[in-house]
Amino acid sequence: MPDGIIAINLKENELMINLDANRKTPLYQQLYEQIKQKIISGEYPKGTRLTSTRKQATDLCLGRNTVENAYDQLCVEGYIKSRQGSGYIVIDVTSALLELSGIVDVEPTTITASNSVYEEDLFQQNHFPSACRIAFRYGEMDYRTFPHTLWRKATAKVLSQTNLEDLYSYGDKQGEMPLRREITRYLRHARGVRCSPEQIVLGSGFQDLIRMICLLLKTDRATLAMEEPGYDFTRILFQHHGYAIAPVNVNSMGMDSAELQNSEASLAYVTPSYQLPMGVTMPIQQRMQILQWARKVDGTVIEDDYDSELRYRTQPIPSLQSIDKYERVIYLGTFSKAFAPGLRMGYMVLPSRLLPAYHQTFERYKSNVSRSMQFVAAEFMISGQWEKHLRKISLINKKKRDILVHTIQSEMSDRVTIHGQDAGLHILLELNTTKDNQHMVDLAAQHGVMVSSTQQFWYNRKNAINSMVMLGFGGLSGDEIVEGIKCLRHAWFD
Amino acid sequence: MPDGIIAINLKENELMINLDANRKTPLYQQLYEQIKQKIISGEYPKGTRLTSTRKQATDLCLGRNTVENAYDQLCVEGYIKSRQGSGYIVIDVTSALLELSGIVDVEPTTITASNSVYEEDLFQQNHFPSACRIAFRYGEMDYRTFPHTLWRKATAKVLSQTNLEDLYSYGDKQGEMPLRREITRYLRHARGVRCSPEQIVLGSGFQDLIRMICLLLKTDRATLAMEEPGYDFTRILFQHHGYAIAPVNVNSMGMDSAELQNSEASLAYVTPSYQLPMGVTMPIQQRMQILQWARKVDGTVIEDDYDSELRYRTQPIPSLQSIDKYERVIYLGTFSKAFAPGLRMGYMVLPSRLLPAYHQTFERYKSNVSRSMQFVAAEFMISGQWEKHLRKISLINKKKRDILVHTIQSEMSDRVTIHGQDAGLHILLELNTTKDNQHMVDLAAQHGVMVSSTQQFWYNRKNAINSMVMLGFGGLSGDEIVEGIKCLRHAWFD
């Protein structure tokens, strides 16, 4: 046993898993689900060591990859831990789960913050010299992957088959029902989100949805707890609507829940699937504690599930909303990352608890989203093209990510550390250098490469440290990525 | 001379007007422009009596209709007055004009408010029984008039000819340049608005634009002066953004400028073309005083030019923005009334003075309007279809208005008075009855007709009086209008 922190009950061979090869769900996902259930039910208490992947594969007549995928997924979600030399061990999640079910009242565990913080200055795209050849710009996608022909066909179909009043009059302020039904269906099976179409509100992108939330939840001394570092545009939007900001440090598990307890806030904004910018995935324990906090303070958690469709190592992590039994979570999704920002479409799922206030506040408001566009998106989802597209771009982006990581490793070897490579459309590059960060960004620019500083992600800029740059790769081709990294090596280390 | 209020200088035959029959501008508009210039320049001082329409027509070899149209337009805009028995007399506008030019500093004239106020409770469309046959619903248009086939063609063209990045990436936060250029061109010749495309900001409709203004102009003790009665949704939007409301009574000339002087506000929202809900057109004098006020308090006037394209008796009134020399006016326009609400598109013209603050506040914001939709609208305007459509629906709506007014006159004779029939898509009906207003709305509903109360237009509801209902006719056919009015007579007077 490599360390003595966790008492391990050796229960090898106790895993009796029934897998059904005829079911539509992939085998590794069935295995994952069954082990997860056993952990949640307490059948595998804290410290249980899972059967090794090798043995499990033999026992269940599965490929070893299948078992490894299942274990990987459980690791990422925080149900088990991998310990070198002693396999996979169950983490204590039952107490948190029980408290959430309202059975026991447990004091929240204090989590030691790693306080690994950095620094910088992103999104200054406009000030970037136009001579750049390669821009690792965040928030971009490769528009060549957009299913343009299919979209045109769907548009033509909608414009020829929908009656004029439905196309051109004011629509439902929440969005068109056919689209809301499709989003509900999609969210349920892809993100575990439980909701009815009545809880879905369409908006013309992130800012429109956040503005609605700002109006919906505004109180006299409204304070928003935000991840530190966190998405600066969220901060700007809430500040524009008169909210105070309470920064809460991000540790290796995402937002520090102990710090959150001590904040004045009763509203928190989190990115649990893939923390922006750090790329941390929030484990199940931490998710529980965030939800417990919300319940305790009668508060609300905004779960921004941006980039959730784009996970490379494991399946998308089930959403915070999916484990929320007390209607504390507002779930935010977008079509901008996986589909196209130019469509100006996003959605949120309101807890039923907030629906009366929503209807009262927005009684006179109209939807900001073009109606015909909504019908086209619905058509696209109904036809199955949406999920087909998601699978396609997930593969494409995984390939790009692989090229990016591989090129960085071969070009810069041990002079950098890569963070957040398991999901999304950006990575963070921690530079082993004493040079000033802005200097690194400038050096890159002089060599025709745009990378971004990350300083503006910190509410308290003094906490930002000077060793990290952000590279978005969604808008680049594989060749461009390779060229860009080679130029960066040249700029920084030659 | 019928009364002694105005000293009249008889200057018959002094009007030497050169009209060019070959110019594109209609003759009556040339005549109107030339007389207006003479009034503004002081050549026709206050009290000047214009040559009679009959004599003018003979002198200039024009049809009498042409001259009457020109005089009518000058009347509506407040340059001249029609006095029974003594023809058309010039009103004093020079002092206001001079002050606006910064030459003289004149105390604003006190205007006696007519305080003709009414009452009700509109937009309660949802609570209206579904059995209704005819709904005089405000804010509706007849979607059968929408140029759907042309729109489809323009959409197909845009989707096939625009490059993918332009269609699907984040666009300019102000909107696409081709569309902004077209709007600039259109506003200049149709509404006299002077601006460059750099001052145009697209938004997904009225609420989106107002929300931007709210953020742009927000100060610690922000107060909005609003017409009383006035558009309640504007009030709601500003209140949602933390503004206090200062109601300023509407008299026969629109917002009472003397009352405005005494308000705490430095921001005013006005509907000068066609006051909502009263239908008053603000005369030139009053417009000057509103602008003088804004200059004096270093304030801003929001000119909501809704329905401006739809005038029936005279040409559209030049906008407030067109006479604003000191960058005090934010001009608001929409595609919802004349085109289609479902497109979710509107625009505003910011004075250059506010552009730096706009760019700073919204640096990180995206446009809320679908990009492809913007390209389609631009295509539509460039091809000339937009103005062709405007002419078409203006004729259609004039016809509907004629049917409505004629039917009311023949069915209800002297039991009602019609207000606001010269423009827009609604009229107000003042009922000669002692019965309670809500009772009249309910009676109508029981007979299958939806009319709206107007109570919610008053900030101070106690000032609202009980004698008026609002009838929107944009969404109805001529036959439906006739049927609706007959049912109303039956409901109210039989």
Coordinates of N, CA, C and O in Angstrom, one line a residue, chain A residues 123-124 127 139-140 143-144 146 148 151-152 155-156 159-160 162 164-165 167-170 204 207-208 211-212 215 231-233 236-237 240-241 336-337 340-344 361-373 456, chain B residues 123-124 127 139-140 143-144 146 148 151-152 155-156 159-160 162 164-165 167-170 204 207-208 211-212 215 231-233 236-237 240-241 336-337 340-344 361-373 456:
Chain A
F123 N -8.4 37.8 -24.5 CA -9.5 38.4 -25.2 C -9.1 39.8 -25.8 O -10.0 40.5 -26.3
Q124 N -7.9 40.1 -25.8 CA -7.5 41.4 -26.4 C -7.3 41.3 -27.9 O -6.4 41.8 -28.4
H127 N -6.4 44.2 -30.2 CA -5.2 44.9 -30.2 C -4.0 44.0 -30.8 O -2.9 44.4 -30.7
G139 N -12.7 30.6 -27.9 CA -14.1 30.8 -28.3 C -14.4 30.7 -29.8 O -15.5 30.9 -30.2
E140 N -13.4 30.2 -30.5 CA -13.6 30.0 -32.0 C -13.9 28.6 -32.3 O -13.6 27.7 -31.5
Y143 N -15.4 26.8 -38.8 CA -16.7 26.9 -39.5 C -16.8 25.9 -40.6 O -17.9 25.6 -41.1
R144 N -15.7 25.3 -41.0 CA -15.7 24.3 -42.1 C -16.5 23.1 -41.6 O -16.9 22.3 -42.4
F146 N -19.1 23.2 -39.8 CA -20.6 23.4 -39.6 C -21.4 22.7 -40.7 O -21.0 22.8 -41.9
H148 N -23.4 23.0 -43.0 CA -24.0 24.1 -43.7 C -25.1 23.7 -44.7 O -26.2 24.2 -44.8
W151 N -28.1 22.5 -42.9 CA -28.7 23.7 -42.3 C -29.6 24.5 -43.3 O -30.7 24.9 -43.1
R152 N -29.0 24.6 -44.5 CA -29.7 25.3 -45.6 C -31.0 24.6 -45.9 O -32.0 25.2 -46.1
T155 N -33.5 25.0 -43.3 CA -34.0 26.4 -43.4 C -35.1 26.5 -44.5 O -36.2 27.0 -44.3
A156 N -34.8 25.9 -45.6 CA -35.7 26.0 -46.8 C -37.0 25.2 -46.4 O -38.1 25.7 -46.7
L159 N -39.0 27.4 -43.9 CA -39.6 28.5 -44.5 C -40.8 28.2 -45.5 O -41.7 28.9 -45.7
S160 N -40.7 26.9 -46.0 CA -41.8 26.6 -46.9 C -42.9 25.9 -46.2 O -44.1 25.9 -46.7
T162 N -43.8 26.2 -42.7 CA -44.4 26.8 -41.5 C -45.3 27.9 -41.8 O -45.1 28.6 -42.8
L164 N -47.2 31.4 -41.8 CA -46.6 32.8 -41.7 C -46.7 33.4 -40.3 O -45.7 34.0 -39.9
E165 N -47.8 33.2 -39.7 CA -48.0 33.8 -38.4 C -46.9 33.2 -37.4 O -46.3 33.9 -36.6
L167 N -44.1 32.0 -38.2 CA -42.7 32.5 -38.5 C -42.5 33.9 -38.1 O -41.4 34.2 -37.6
Y168 N -43.5 34.7 -38.2 CA -43.2 36.2 -38.2 C -43.8 37.0 -37.1 O -43.5 38.1 -36.8
S169 N -44.8 36.4 -36.3 CA -45.3 37.1 -35.2 C -44.4 36.9 -34.0 O -43.5 36.1 -34.0
Y170 N -44.7 37.6 -32.9 CA -44.0 37.4 -31.6 C -44.3 36.0 -31.2 O -45.4 35.5 -31.2
S204 N -30.8 34.5 -26.7 CA -29.9 34.7 -27.8 C -28.4 34.7 -27.4 O -27.7 35.6 -27.5
Q207 N -25.0 35.9 -22.9 CA -25.3 37.2 -22.3 C -26.8 37.4 -22.1 O -27.2 38.0 -21.1
D208 N -27.6 37.0 -23.0 CA -29.0 37.2 -22.9 C -29.6 36.4 -21.7 O -30.4 36.9 -20.9
R211 N -28.4 37.9 -18.4 CA -29.2 39.1 -18.1 C -30.5 38.8 -17.5 O -31.0 39.5 -16.6
M212 N -31.1 37.7 -18.1 CA -32.4 37.3 -17.5 C -32.2 36.9 -16.1 O -33.0 37.2 -15.2
L215 N -31.9 39.8 -13.7 CA -33.2 40.4 -13.3 C -34.0 39.5 -12.4 O -34.7 40.0 -11.5
Y231 N -14.7 33.1 -15.2 CA -15.1 33.7 -16.5 C -15.4 35.2 -16.3 O -16.4 35.5 -15.7
D232 N -14.5 36.0 -16.8 CA -14.6 37.4 -16.6 C -15.9 38.1 -17.2 O -16.4 39.0 -16.6
F233 N -16.4 37.5 -18.3 CA -17.5 38.1 -18.9 C -18.8 37.9 -18.0 O -19.6 38.8 -17.9
I236 N -18.5 40.7 -15.5 CA -18.9 42.0 -16.1 C -20.5 42.1 -16.2 O -21.0 43.1 -15.8
L237 N -21.1 41.0 -16.7 CA -22.6 41.0 -16.8 C -23.2 41.3 -15.5 O -24.1 42.1 -15.4
H240 N -22.6 44.8 -14.2 CA -23.5 45.7 -15.0 C -24.9 45.7 -14.4 O -25.6 46.7 -14.6
H241 N -25.3 44.7 -13.8 CA -26.7 44.6 -13.2 C -26.7 44.9 -11.7 O -27.6 44.5 -11.1
S336 N -23.5 27.7 -29.1 CA -22.4 28.4 -29.7 C -21.1 27.6 -29.8 O -20.3 27.8 -30.8
K337 N -20.8 26.8 -28.8 CA -19.6 26.1 -28.8 C -19.6 24.9 -29.8 O -18.7 24.7 -30.6
A340 N -22.7 26.8 -33.6 CA -22.2 28.0 -34.2 C -22.6 29.2 -33.4 O -23.8 29.4 -33.1
P341 N -21.7 30.1 -33.0 CA -22.0 31.3 -32.3 C -23.0 32.2 -33.0 O -23.8 32.9 -32.5
G342 N -22.8 32.3 -34.4 CA -23.5 33.2 -35.2 C -25.0 33.0 -35.2 O -25.8 33.9 -35.6
L343 N -25.5 31.8 -34.8 CA -26.9 31.5 -34.7 C -27.6 32.3 -33.6 O -28.8 32.6 -33.6
R344 N -26.8 32.7 -32.6 CA -27.3 33.4 -31.4 C -28.4 32.7 -30.7 O -29.5 33.1 -30.6
T361 N -41.7 38.3 -13.6 CA -40.7 39.3 -14.0 C -40.8 39.6 -15.6 O -40.7 40.7 -16.0
F362 N -41.0 38.5 -16.3 CA -40.8 38.6 -17.8 C -42.1 38.6 -18.5 O -42.2 38.4 -19.7
E363 N -43.2 38.9 -17.8 CA -44.5 38.8 -18.3 C -44.6 39.6 -19.7 O -45.2 39.1 -20.6
R364 N -44.0 40.7 -19.8 CA -44.1 41.6 -21.0 C -43.0 41.4 -21.9 O -42.9 42.1 -23.0
Y365 N -42.0 40.6 -21.6 CA -40.8 40.5 -22.5 C -41.1 39.5 -23.6 O -42.0 38.6 -23.5
K366 N -40.4 39.7 -24.7 CA -40.4 38.8 -25.8 C -39.2 38.0 -25.9 O -38.1 38.4 -25.3
S367 N -39.2 36.9 -26.6 CA -38.0 36.1 -26.8 C -37.0 36.9 -27.7 O -37.5 37.6 -28.6
N368 N -35.7 36.9 -27.4 CA -34.8 37.6 -28.3 C -34.3 36.8 -29.5 O -33.5 37.2 -30.2
V369 N -34.8 35.6 -29.6 CA -34.3 34.7 -30.7 C -35.3 34.6 -31.9 O -36.5 34.5 -31.7
S370 N -34.7 34.8 -33.0 CA -35.5 34.7 -34.3 C -36.3 33.4 -34.3 O -35.8 32.4 -34.0
R371 N -37.6 33.6 -34.6 CA -38.5 32.4 -34.6 C -38.1 31.4 -35.6 O -38.1 30.2 -35.4
S372 N -37.9 31.8 -36.8 CA -37.6 30.9 -37.9 C -36.3 30.1 -37.5 O -36.3 28.9 -37.8
M373 N -35.3 30.8 -37.0 CA -34.1 30.1 -36.5 C -34.4 29.0 -35.5 O -33.8 28.0 -35.5
Q456 N -7.1 38.5 -16.7 CA -8.4 39.1 -16.5 C -9.4 38.1 -15.9 O -10.5 38.4 -15.5
Chain B
F123 N -53.2 44.8 -23.1 CA -52.2 43.8 -23.2 C -52.5 42.5 -22.3 O -51.6 41.7 -22.1
Q124 N -53.7 42.5 -21.8 CA -54.1 41.3 -21.0 C -54.5 40.2 -21.9 O -55.5 39.5 -21.6
H127 N -55.6 36.6 -20.7 CA -56.7 36.4 -19.9 C -58.0 36.5 -20.7 O -59.1 36.5 -20.2
G139 N -50.2 45.8 -31.5 CA -48.9 45.2 -31.8 C -48.9 44.1 -32.8 O -47.9 43.5 -33.0
E140 N -50.0 43.8 -33.4 CA -50.1 42.8 -34.4 C -50.0 43.3 -35.8 O -50.3 44.5 -36.0
Y143 N -49.9 39.0 -41.2 CA -48.8 38.3 -41.7 C -49.0 37.9 -43.1 O -48.0 37.5 -43.8
R144 N -50.2 38.0 -43.6 CA -50.4 37.7 -45.0 C -49.8 38.8 -45.9 O -49.5 38.5 -47.1
F146 N -46.8 39.9 -45.3 CA -45.3 39.8 -45.3 C -44.8 39.2 -46.6 O -45.4 38.3 -47.1
H148 N -43.2 37.0 -48.0 CA -42.6 35.8 -47.6 C -41.8 35.1 -48.7 O -40.7 34.7 -48.5
W151 N -38.7 37.0 -49.2 CA -37.8 36.8 -48.0 C -37.1 35.4 -48.1 O -35.9 35.3 -47.8
R152 N -37.9 34.4 -48.5 CA -37.3 33.1 -48.7 C -36.2 33.1 -49.7 O -35.1 32.5 -49.5
T155 N -33.2 34.7 -48.3 CA -32.6 33.8 -47.4 C -31.7 32.8 -48.1 O -30.5 32.5 -47.8
A156 N -32.3 32.2 -49.1 CA -31.6 31.2 -49.9 C -30.3 31.8 -50.5 O -29.2 31.2 -50.5
L159 N -27.7 32.4 -47.8 CA -27.1 31.1 -47.3 C -26.2 30.5 -48.4 O -25.3 29.7 -48.0
S160 N -26.4 30.8 -49.6 CA -25.6 30.1 -50.6 C -24.4 31.0 -51.0 O -23.4 30.5 -51.5
T162 N -22.9 33.6 -48.9 CA -22.1 34.2 -47.8 C -21.1 33.1 -47.3 O -21.4 32.0 -47.2
L164 N -18.9 30.9 -44.8 CA -19.4 30.2 -43.6 C -19.0 31.0 -42.3 O -19.8 31.1 -41.4
E165 N -17.8 31.5 -42.3 CA -17.3 32.3 -41.1 C -18.2 33.5 -40.9 O -18.6 33.8 -39.8
L167 N -21.3 33.8 -41.7 CA -22.6 33.4 -41.3 C -22.6 32.9 -39.9 O -23.6 33.2 -39.1
Y168 N -21.6 32.2 -39.4 CA -21.7 31.4 -38.2 C -20.8 31.8 -37.1 O -21.0 31.4 -35.9
S169 N -19.9 32.7 -37.3 CA -19.0 33.1 -36.2 C -19.7 34.3 -35.5 O -20.7 34.8 -35.9
Y170 N -19.1 34.7 -34.3 CA -19.6 35.9 -33.7 C -19.5 37.1 -34.6 O -18.4 37.3 -35.2
S204 N -32.0 42.9 -30.9 CA -33.0 41.9 -31.2 C -34.4 42.5 -30.7 O -35.0 41.8 -29.9
Q207 N -36.8 45.6 -26.6 CA -36.3 45.4 -25.2 C -34.8 45.3 -25.2 O -34.2 45.7 -24.2
D208 N -34.2 44.7 -26.2 CA -32.8 44.5 -26.3 C -32.1 45.9 -26.3 O -31.1 46.2 -25.6
R211 N -32.5 47.8 -23.1 CA -31.6 47.3 -22.0 C -30.2 47.8 -22.2 O -29.5 48.1 -21.3
M212 N -29.8 47.9 -23.5 CA -28.5 48.5 -23.7 C -28.4 50.0 -23.2 O -27.5 50.4 -22.6
L215 N -28.0 50.2 -19.5 CA -26.7 50.0 -19.0 C -25.8 51.1 -19.4 O -24.9 51.6 -18.6
Y231 N -45.8 54.4 -22.7 CA -45.6 53.0 -23.0 C -45.2 52.3 -21.7 O -44.0 52.4 -21.3
D232 N -46.0 51.4 -21.2 CA -45.7 50.8 -19.9 C -44.6 49.9 -19.9 O -43.9 49.7 -19.0
F233 N -44.3 49.2 -21.1 CA -43.2 48.3 -21.2 C -41.8 49.0 -21.0 O -40.9 48.5 -20.4
I236 N -41.4 49.4 -17.4 CA -41.0 48.2 -16.8 C -39.5 47.9 -17.0 O -38.8 47.6 -16.1
L237 N -39.0 48.1 -18.2 CA -37.6 47.8 -18.6 C -36.7 48.7 -17.8 O -35.7 48.2 -17.2
H240 N -36.7 47.7 -14.1 CA -36.0 46.5 -13.9 C -34.5 46.8 -13.8 O -33.7 46.0 -13.3
H241 N -34.1 47.9 -14.4 CA -32.6 48.2 -14.4 C -32.3 49.3 -13.4 O -31.3 50.0 -13.4
S336 N -40.2 45.6 -36.4 CA -41.3 44.7 -35.9 C -42.7 45.2 -36.4 O -43.6 44.4 -36.7
K337 N -42.8 46.5 -36.5 CA -44.2 47.1 -36.9 C -44.4 47.0 -38.4 O -45.5 46.6 -38.8
A340 N -41.8 42.5 -39.5 CA -42.4 41.4 -38.8 C -41.7 41.2 -37.4 O -40.4 41.3 -37.4
P341 N -42.4 41.1 -36.4 CA -41.9 41.0 -35.0 C -41.0 39.8 -34.9 O -40.0 39.8 -34.1
G342 N -41.4 38.7 -35.6 CA -40.7 37.4 -35.4 C -39.3 37.4 -35.8 O -38.5 36.5 -35.5
L343 N -38.9 38.4 -36.6 CA -37.5 38.5 -37.0 C -36.6 38.9 -35.9 O -35.4 38.6 -35.9
R344 N -37.1 39.5 -34.9 CA -36.3 40.0 -33.8 C -35.2 40.9 -34.2 O -34.0 40.6 -34.0
T361 N -18.5 50.2 -22.4 CA -19.5 49.4 -21.7 C -19.7 48.0 -22.3 O -19.8 47.0 -21.7
F362 N -19.8 48.0 -23.6 CA -20.2 46.7 -24.3 C -19.0 46.0 -25.0 O -19.2 45.2 -25.9
E363 N -17.8 46.4 -24.6 CA -16.6 45.8 -25.2 C -16.7 44.3 -25.4 O -16.4 43.7 -26.4
R364 N -17.2 43.6 -24.3 CA -17.2 42.2 -24.4 C -18.6 41.6 -24.8 O -18.7 40.3 -24.9
Y365 N -19.5 42.4 -25.1 CA -20.8 41.9 -25.5 C -20.8 41.5 -27.0 O -20.0 42.0 -27.8
K366 N -21.7 40.6 -27.3 CA -22.0 40.2 -28.7 C -23.3 40.8 -29.1 O -24.2 41.1 -28.3
S367 N -23.5 40.8 -30.4 CA -24.8 41.2 -30.9 C -25.8 40.1 -30.6 O -25.4 38.9 -30.6
N368 N -27.0 40.4 -30.3 CA -28.1 39.4 -30.0 C -28.8 39.0 -31.3 O -29.7 38.2 -31.2
V369 N -28.4 39.5 -32.4 CA -29.2 39.3 -33.6 C -28.5 38.2 -34.5 O -27.3 38.3 -34.7
S370 N -29.3 37.2 -34.9 CA -28.7 36.2 -35.8 C -28.0 36.8 -37.0 O -28.6 37.8 -37.6
R371 N -26.8 36.4 -37.3 CA -26.1 37.0 -38.4 C -26.7 36.8 -39.7 O -26.8 37.7 -40.6
S372 N -27.1 35.6 -40.0 CA -27.7 35.3 -41.3 C -28.9 36.2 -41.5 O -29.1 36.7 -42.6
M373 N -29.7 36.3 -40.5 CA -30.9 37.2 -40.5 C -30.5 38.6 -40.9 O -31.3 39.3 -41.7
Q456 N -53.0 50.7 -17.8 CA -51.6 50.5 -17.4 C -50.6 51.5 -18.1 O -49.4 51.5 -17.8

